[in-house]
Short mmCIF file of C-alpha atoms in Angstrom, two decimals:
data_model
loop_
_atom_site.label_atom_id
_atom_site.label_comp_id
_atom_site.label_asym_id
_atom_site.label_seq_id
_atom_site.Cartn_x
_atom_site.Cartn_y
_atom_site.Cartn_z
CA UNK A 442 85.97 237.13 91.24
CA UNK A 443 85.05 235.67 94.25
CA UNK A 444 86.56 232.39 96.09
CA UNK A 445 85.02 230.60 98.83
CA UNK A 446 85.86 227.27 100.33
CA UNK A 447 85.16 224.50 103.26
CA UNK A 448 87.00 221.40 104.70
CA UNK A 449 85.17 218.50 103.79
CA UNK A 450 85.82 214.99 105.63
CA UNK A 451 85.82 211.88 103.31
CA UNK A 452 84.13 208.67 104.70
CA UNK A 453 86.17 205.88 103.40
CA UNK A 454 83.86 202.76 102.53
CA UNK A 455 86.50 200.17 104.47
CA UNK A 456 89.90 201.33 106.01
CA UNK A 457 92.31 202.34 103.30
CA UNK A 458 95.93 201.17 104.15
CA UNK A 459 98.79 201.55 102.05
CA UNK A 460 102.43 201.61 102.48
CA UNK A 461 102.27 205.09 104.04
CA UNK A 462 99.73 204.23 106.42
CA UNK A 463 95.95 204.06 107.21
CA UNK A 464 92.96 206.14 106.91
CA UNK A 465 89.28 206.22 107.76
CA UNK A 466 88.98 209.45 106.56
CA UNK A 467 90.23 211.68 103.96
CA UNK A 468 89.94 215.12 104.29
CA UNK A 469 89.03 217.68 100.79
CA UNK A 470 88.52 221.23 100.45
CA UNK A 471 85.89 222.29 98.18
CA UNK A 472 86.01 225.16 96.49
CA UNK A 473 83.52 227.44 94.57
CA UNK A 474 84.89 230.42 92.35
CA UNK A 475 81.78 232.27 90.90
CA UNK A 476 79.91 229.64 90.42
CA UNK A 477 82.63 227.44 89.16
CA UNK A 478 83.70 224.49 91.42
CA UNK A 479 87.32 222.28 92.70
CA UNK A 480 88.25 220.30 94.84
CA UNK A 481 91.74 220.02 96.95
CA UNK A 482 92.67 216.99 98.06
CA UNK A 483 94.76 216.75 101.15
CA UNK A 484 97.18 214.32 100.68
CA UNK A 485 100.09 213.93 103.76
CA UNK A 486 102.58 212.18 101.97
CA UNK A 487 102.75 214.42 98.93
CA UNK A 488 103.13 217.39 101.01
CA UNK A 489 99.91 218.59 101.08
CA UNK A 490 98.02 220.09 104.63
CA UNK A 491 95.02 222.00 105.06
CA UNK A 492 97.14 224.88 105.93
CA UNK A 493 99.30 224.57 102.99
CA UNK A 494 95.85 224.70 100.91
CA UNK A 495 94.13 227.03 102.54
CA UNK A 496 97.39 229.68 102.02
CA UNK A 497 97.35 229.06 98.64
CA UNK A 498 93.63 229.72 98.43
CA UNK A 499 94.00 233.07 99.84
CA UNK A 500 96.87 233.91 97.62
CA UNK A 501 95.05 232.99 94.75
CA UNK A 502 91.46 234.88 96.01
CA UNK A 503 94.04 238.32 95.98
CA UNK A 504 94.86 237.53 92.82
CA UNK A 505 91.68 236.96 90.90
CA UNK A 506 89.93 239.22 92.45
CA UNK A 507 89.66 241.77 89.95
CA UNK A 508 90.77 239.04 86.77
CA UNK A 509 89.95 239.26 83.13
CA UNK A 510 87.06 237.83 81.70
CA UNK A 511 89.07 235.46 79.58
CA UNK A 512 90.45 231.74 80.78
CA UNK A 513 94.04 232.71 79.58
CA UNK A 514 93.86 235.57 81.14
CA UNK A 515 93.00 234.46 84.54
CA UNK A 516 94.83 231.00 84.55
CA UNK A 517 97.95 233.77 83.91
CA UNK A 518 96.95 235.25 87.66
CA UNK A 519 97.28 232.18 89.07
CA UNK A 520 100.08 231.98 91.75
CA UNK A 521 103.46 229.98 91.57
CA UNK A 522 104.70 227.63 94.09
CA UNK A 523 102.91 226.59 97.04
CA UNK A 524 100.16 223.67 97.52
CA UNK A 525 99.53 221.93 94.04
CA UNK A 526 96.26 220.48 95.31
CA UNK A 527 94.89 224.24 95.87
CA UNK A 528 96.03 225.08 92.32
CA UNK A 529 94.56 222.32 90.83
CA UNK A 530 91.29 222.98 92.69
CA UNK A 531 91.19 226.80 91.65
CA UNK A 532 92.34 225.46 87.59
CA UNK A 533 88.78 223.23 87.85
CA UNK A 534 86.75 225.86 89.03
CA UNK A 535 88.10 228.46 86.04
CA UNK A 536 87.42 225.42 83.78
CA UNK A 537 84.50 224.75 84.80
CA UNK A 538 83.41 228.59 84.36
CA UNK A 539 84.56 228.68 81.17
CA UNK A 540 82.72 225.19 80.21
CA UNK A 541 79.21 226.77 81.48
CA UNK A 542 79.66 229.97 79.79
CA UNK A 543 80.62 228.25 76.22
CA UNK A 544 77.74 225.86 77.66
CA UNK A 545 79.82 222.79 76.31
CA UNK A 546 81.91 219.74 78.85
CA UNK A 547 84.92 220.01 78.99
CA UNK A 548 85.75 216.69 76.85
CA UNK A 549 84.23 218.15 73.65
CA UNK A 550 86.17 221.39 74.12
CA UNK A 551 89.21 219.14 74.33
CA UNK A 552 88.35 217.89 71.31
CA UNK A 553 88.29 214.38 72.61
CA UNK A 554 85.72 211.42 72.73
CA UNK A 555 84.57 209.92 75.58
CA UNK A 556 84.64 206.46 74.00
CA UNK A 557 87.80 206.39 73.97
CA UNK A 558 88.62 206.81 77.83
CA UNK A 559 89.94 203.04 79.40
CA UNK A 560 87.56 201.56 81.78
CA UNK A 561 88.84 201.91 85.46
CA UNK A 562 90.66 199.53 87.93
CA UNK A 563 89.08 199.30 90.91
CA UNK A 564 91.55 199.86 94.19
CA UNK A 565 91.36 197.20 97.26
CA UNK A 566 93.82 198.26 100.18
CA UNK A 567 96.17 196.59 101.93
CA UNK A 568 93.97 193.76 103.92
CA UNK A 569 94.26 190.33 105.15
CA UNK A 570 94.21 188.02 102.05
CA UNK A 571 91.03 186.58 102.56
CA UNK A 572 89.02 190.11 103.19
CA UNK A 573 90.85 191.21 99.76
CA UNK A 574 89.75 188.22 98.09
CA UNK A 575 86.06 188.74 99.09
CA UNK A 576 86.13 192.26 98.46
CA UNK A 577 87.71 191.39 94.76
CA UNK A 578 84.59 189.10 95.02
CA UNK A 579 82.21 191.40 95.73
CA UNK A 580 83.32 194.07 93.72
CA UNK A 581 82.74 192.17 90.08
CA UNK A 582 85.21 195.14 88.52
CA UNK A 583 86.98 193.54 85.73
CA UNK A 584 90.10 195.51 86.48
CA UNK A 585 91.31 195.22 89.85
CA UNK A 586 94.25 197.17 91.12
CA UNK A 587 95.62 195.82 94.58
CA UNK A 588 97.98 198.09 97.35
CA UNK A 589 101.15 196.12 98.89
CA UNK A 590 103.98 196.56 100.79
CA UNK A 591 104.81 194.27 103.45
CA UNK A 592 105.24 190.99 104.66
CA UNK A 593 102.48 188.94 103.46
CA UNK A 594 101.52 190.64 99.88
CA UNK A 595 102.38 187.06 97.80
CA UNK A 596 99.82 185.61 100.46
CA UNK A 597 97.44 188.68 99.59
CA UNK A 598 97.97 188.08 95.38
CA UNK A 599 97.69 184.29 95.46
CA UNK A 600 94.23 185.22 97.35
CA UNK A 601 93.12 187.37 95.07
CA UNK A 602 94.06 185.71 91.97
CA UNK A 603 92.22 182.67 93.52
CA UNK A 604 89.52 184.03 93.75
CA UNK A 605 89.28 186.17 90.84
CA UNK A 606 90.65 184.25 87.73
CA UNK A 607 89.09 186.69 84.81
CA UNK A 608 89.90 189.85 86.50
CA UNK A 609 93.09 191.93 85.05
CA UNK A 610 95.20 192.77 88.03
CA UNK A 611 97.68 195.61 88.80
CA UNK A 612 100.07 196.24 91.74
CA UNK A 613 100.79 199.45 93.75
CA UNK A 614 103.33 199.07 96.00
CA UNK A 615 103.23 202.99 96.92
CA UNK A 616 107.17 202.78 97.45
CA UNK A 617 106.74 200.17 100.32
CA UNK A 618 109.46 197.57 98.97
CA UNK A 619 113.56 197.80 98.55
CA UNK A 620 115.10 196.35 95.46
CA UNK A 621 116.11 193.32 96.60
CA UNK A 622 112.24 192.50 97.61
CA UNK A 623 110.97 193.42 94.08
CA UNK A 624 113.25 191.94 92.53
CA UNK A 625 112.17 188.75 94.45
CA UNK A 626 108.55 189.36 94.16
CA UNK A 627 108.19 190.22 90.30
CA UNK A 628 108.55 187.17 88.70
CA UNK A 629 105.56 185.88 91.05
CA UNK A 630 103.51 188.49 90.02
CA UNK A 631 104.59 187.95 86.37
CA UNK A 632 103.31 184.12 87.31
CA UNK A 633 100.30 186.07 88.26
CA UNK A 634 99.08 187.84 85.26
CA UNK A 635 99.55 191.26 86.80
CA UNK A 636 99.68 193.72 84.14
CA UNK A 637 101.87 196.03 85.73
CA UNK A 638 103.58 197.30 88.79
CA UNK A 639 103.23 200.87 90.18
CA UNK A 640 105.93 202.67 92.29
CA UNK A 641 108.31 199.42 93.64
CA UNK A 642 110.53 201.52 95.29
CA UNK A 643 110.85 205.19 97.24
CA UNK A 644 111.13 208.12 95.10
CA UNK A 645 114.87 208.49 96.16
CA UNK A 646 115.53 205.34 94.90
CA UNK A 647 115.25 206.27 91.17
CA UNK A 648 118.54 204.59 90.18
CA UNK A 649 117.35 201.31 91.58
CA UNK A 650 114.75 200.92 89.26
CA UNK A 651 117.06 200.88 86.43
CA UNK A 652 117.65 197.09 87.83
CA UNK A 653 113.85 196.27 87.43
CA UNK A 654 113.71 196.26 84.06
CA UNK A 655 113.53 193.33 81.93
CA UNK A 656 111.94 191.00 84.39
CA UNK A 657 108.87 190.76 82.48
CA UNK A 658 106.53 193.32 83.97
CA UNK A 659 106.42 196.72 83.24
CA UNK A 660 106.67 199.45 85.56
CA UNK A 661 105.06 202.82 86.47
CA UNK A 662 105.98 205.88 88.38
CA UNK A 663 103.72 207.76 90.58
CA UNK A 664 104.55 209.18 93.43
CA UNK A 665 108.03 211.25 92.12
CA UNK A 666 106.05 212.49 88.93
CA UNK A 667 104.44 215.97 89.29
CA UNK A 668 106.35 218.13 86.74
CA UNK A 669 107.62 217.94 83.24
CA UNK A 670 111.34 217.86 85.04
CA UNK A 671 110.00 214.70 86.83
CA UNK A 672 108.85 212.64 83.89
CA UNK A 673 112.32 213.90 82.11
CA UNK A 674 114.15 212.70 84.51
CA UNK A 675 112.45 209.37 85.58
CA UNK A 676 111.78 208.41 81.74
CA UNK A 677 114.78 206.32 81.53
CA UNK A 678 114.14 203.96 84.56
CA UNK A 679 110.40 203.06 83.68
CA UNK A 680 107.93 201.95 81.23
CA UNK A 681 104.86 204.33 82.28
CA UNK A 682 103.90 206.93 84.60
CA UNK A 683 100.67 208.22 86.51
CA UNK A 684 99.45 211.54 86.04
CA UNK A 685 97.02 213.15 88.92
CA UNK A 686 95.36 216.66 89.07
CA UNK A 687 96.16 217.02 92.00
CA UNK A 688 99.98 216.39 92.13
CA UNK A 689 100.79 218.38 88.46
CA UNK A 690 98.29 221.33 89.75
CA UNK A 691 95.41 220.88 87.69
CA UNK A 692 93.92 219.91 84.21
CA UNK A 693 96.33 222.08 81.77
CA UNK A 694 99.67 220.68 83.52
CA UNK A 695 98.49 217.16 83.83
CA UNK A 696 97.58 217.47 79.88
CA UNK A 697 101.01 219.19 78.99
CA UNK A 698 102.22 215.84 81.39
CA UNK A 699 100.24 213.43 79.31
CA UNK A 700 101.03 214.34 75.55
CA UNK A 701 105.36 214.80 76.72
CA UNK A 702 105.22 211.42 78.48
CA UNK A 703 103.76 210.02 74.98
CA UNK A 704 106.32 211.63 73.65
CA UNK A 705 109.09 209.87 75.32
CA UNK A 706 107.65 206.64 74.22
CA UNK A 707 105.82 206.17 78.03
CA UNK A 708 102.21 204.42 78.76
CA UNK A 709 99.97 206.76 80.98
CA UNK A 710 97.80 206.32 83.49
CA UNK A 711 94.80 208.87 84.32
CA UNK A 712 94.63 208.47 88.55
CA UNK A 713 93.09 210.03 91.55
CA UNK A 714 93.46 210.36 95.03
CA UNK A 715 90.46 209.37 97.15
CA UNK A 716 88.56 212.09 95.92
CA UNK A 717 84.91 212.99 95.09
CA UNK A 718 83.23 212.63 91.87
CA UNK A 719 84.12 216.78 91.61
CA UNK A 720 88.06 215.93 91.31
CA UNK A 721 87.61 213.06 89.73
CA UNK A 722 85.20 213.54 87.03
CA UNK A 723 87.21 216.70 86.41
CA UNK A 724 90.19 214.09 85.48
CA UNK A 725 88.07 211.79 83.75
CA UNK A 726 87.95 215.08 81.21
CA UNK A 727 91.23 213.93 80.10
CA UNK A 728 90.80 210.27 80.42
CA UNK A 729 90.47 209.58 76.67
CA UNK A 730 94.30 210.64 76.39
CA UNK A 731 95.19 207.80 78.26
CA UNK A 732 96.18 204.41 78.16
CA UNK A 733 94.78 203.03 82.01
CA UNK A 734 92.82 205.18 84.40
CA UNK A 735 92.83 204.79 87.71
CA UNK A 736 88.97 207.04 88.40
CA UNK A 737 87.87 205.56 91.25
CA UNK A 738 87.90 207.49 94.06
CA UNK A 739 84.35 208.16 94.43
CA UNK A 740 83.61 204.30 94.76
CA UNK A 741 85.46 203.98 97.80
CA UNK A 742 83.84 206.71 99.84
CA UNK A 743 80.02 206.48 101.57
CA UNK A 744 79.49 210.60 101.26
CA UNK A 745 80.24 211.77 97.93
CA UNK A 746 78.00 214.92 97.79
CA UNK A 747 78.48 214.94 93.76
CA UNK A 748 76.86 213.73 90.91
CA UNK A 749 77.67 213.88 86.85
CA UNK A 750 80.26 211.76 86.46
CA UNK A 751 79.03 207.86 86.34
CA UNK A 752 80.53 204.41 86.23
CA UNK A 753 79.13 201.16 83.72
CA UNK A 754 81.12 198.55 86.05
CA UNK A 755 84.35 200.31 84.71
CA UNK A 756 82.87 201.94 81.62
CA UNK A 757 83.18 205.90 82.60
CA UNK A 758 80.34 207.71 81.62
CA UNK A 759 81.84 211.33 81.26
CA UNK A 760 79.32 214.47 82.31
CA UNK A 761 77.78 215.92 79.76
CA UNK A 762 77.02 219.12 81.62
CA UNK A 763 78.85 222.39 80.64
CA UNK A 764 81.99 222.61 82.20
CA UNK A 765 83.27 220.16 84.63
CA UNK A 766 79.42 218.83 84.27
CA UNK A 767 79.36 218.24 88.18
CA UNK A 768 76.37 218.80 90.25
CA UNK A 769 76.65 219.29 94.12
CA UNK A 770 74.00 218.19 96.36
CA UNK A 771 73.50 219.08 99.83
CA UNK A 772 76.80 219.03 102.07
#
């Protein structure tokens, strides 16, 4: 087998600022595998670098170059440790071979039914409160899903709230608060109608959210939750968790991730990073195993080079192409 791949620089629609920061761009790595394509997303703050990627993909080019025809078989040659992203990137592409050779998406071979995936929240960054309002405005999505963590988020919620009555709202504080500020701010956003509450606190603070609980909102883990250890471990201190390609390292681990977190009596979450309609319609795949999804990377990016996966306001319309069902148009 062959692997090939390029950097690819992600336009972002408006500045994207979380608690970690802000970007303009996003950078990707696209990858094709015999035909089959993935997508890495480079993400700073969960370890990931284009160096870290692009050793991986060289590891794993050695190692498939002279795989088995079979999807087991070559999943099996896939190599341990190392960037996550760049596994789950290579696990799409085999997918997506296999899906094109059975000449079926990957949702049927699942077994699963696209009618069933949630509609999607649509993300708004950290922003003044009156340029969140009018982009809650302006977006119409009925499910809106809002980044905090600093000073003035009440200010930003009361803004957004105000001008959105109907919508459903969630919160992603992306670690950016200490215990003593959620526990301030939650009953607000209870006041609110916020649905739930993603990610309060640090990863390293995973005893504090014990102390969260039963103050009327339920709460989800994101960052921290990238292997079945993870959700074992964090299953105790929260109600649900998010599940991304590219932190569990592609579409079999996120799945395994998925059906154990149901297991342990958790609400899941489908998510993305800011990623094309490649990565992302390769998670929407799954979509119909979850409770929420969180698909919408490619609406907050001008240059997304794919199509197949579309969007009904925040109906997803899974590809019905074999495999991933993802087309790539000029880069």
């Amino acid at each position: 087998m062959r692997l090939s791949w390029r950097p690819y620089t992600l336009e972002l629609s408006h500045p994207f600022r979380i608690a970690h920061g802000t970007s303009h761009t996003r950078t990707a790595v696209l990858i094709e595998l015999d035909g089959g394509l993935g997508e890495a997303a480079i993400v700073e703050y969960h370890g990931e670098s284009l160096a870290a990627v692009e050793e991986y993909l060289k590891r794993a080019a050695e190692a498939l170059a002279d795989a088995p025809p079979t999807l087991q078989g070559r999943l099996a040659l896939l190599p341990a440790g190392g960037s996550r992203a760049a596994r789950a990137a290579v696990e799409m592409a085999l997918f997506d071979l296999w899906g094109r050779e059975l000449g079926q998406p990957l949702w049927r071979l699942f077994g699963l039914d696209p009618k069933q995936a949630p509609p999607t929240s649509f993300t708004i960054a950290i922003g003044e409160p009156a340029d969140m309002a009018r982009l809650a405005r302006d977006s119409a999505m009925p499910i809106l899903k809002l980044k905090v963590g600093d000073a003035g988020d009440l200010e930003r919620l009361e803004a957004v709230r105000a001008a959105r009555p109907d919508a459903r709202i969630r919160v992603d504080a992306n670690g950016g608060w200490t215990p003593a500020r959620a526990r301030e701010l939650i009953p607000e956003l209870v006041r609110l109608g916020v649905e739930f509450l993603e990610q309060p606190l640090p990863p390293a603070a995973r005893e504090d959210y014990a102390g969260l609980r039963g103050l009327g909102l339920p709460i989800f883990a994101d960052e921290p939750i990238k292997t079945l250890a993870d959700l074992v471990a964090w299953a105790p201190y929260v109600d649900g968790v998010v599940v991304k390609l590219a932190k569990s390292g592609g579409l079999a681990p996120a799945r395994t991730l998925m059906e154990a977190a149901r297991s342990l009596g958790l609400e899941v979450m489908i998510g993305c990073m800011v990623e094309t309609r490649l990565a992302v319609g390769a998670a929407a795949h799954l979509a119909p195993l979850a409770d929420h999804a969180d698909l919408d990377g490619p609406l907050l990016i001008k240059n997304d080079p794919f199509t197949g996966l579309g969007y009904a306001g925040a109906r997803l319309l899974l590809p019905t192409n074999p495999g991933l069902g993802i087309v790539v148009g000029p880069l």
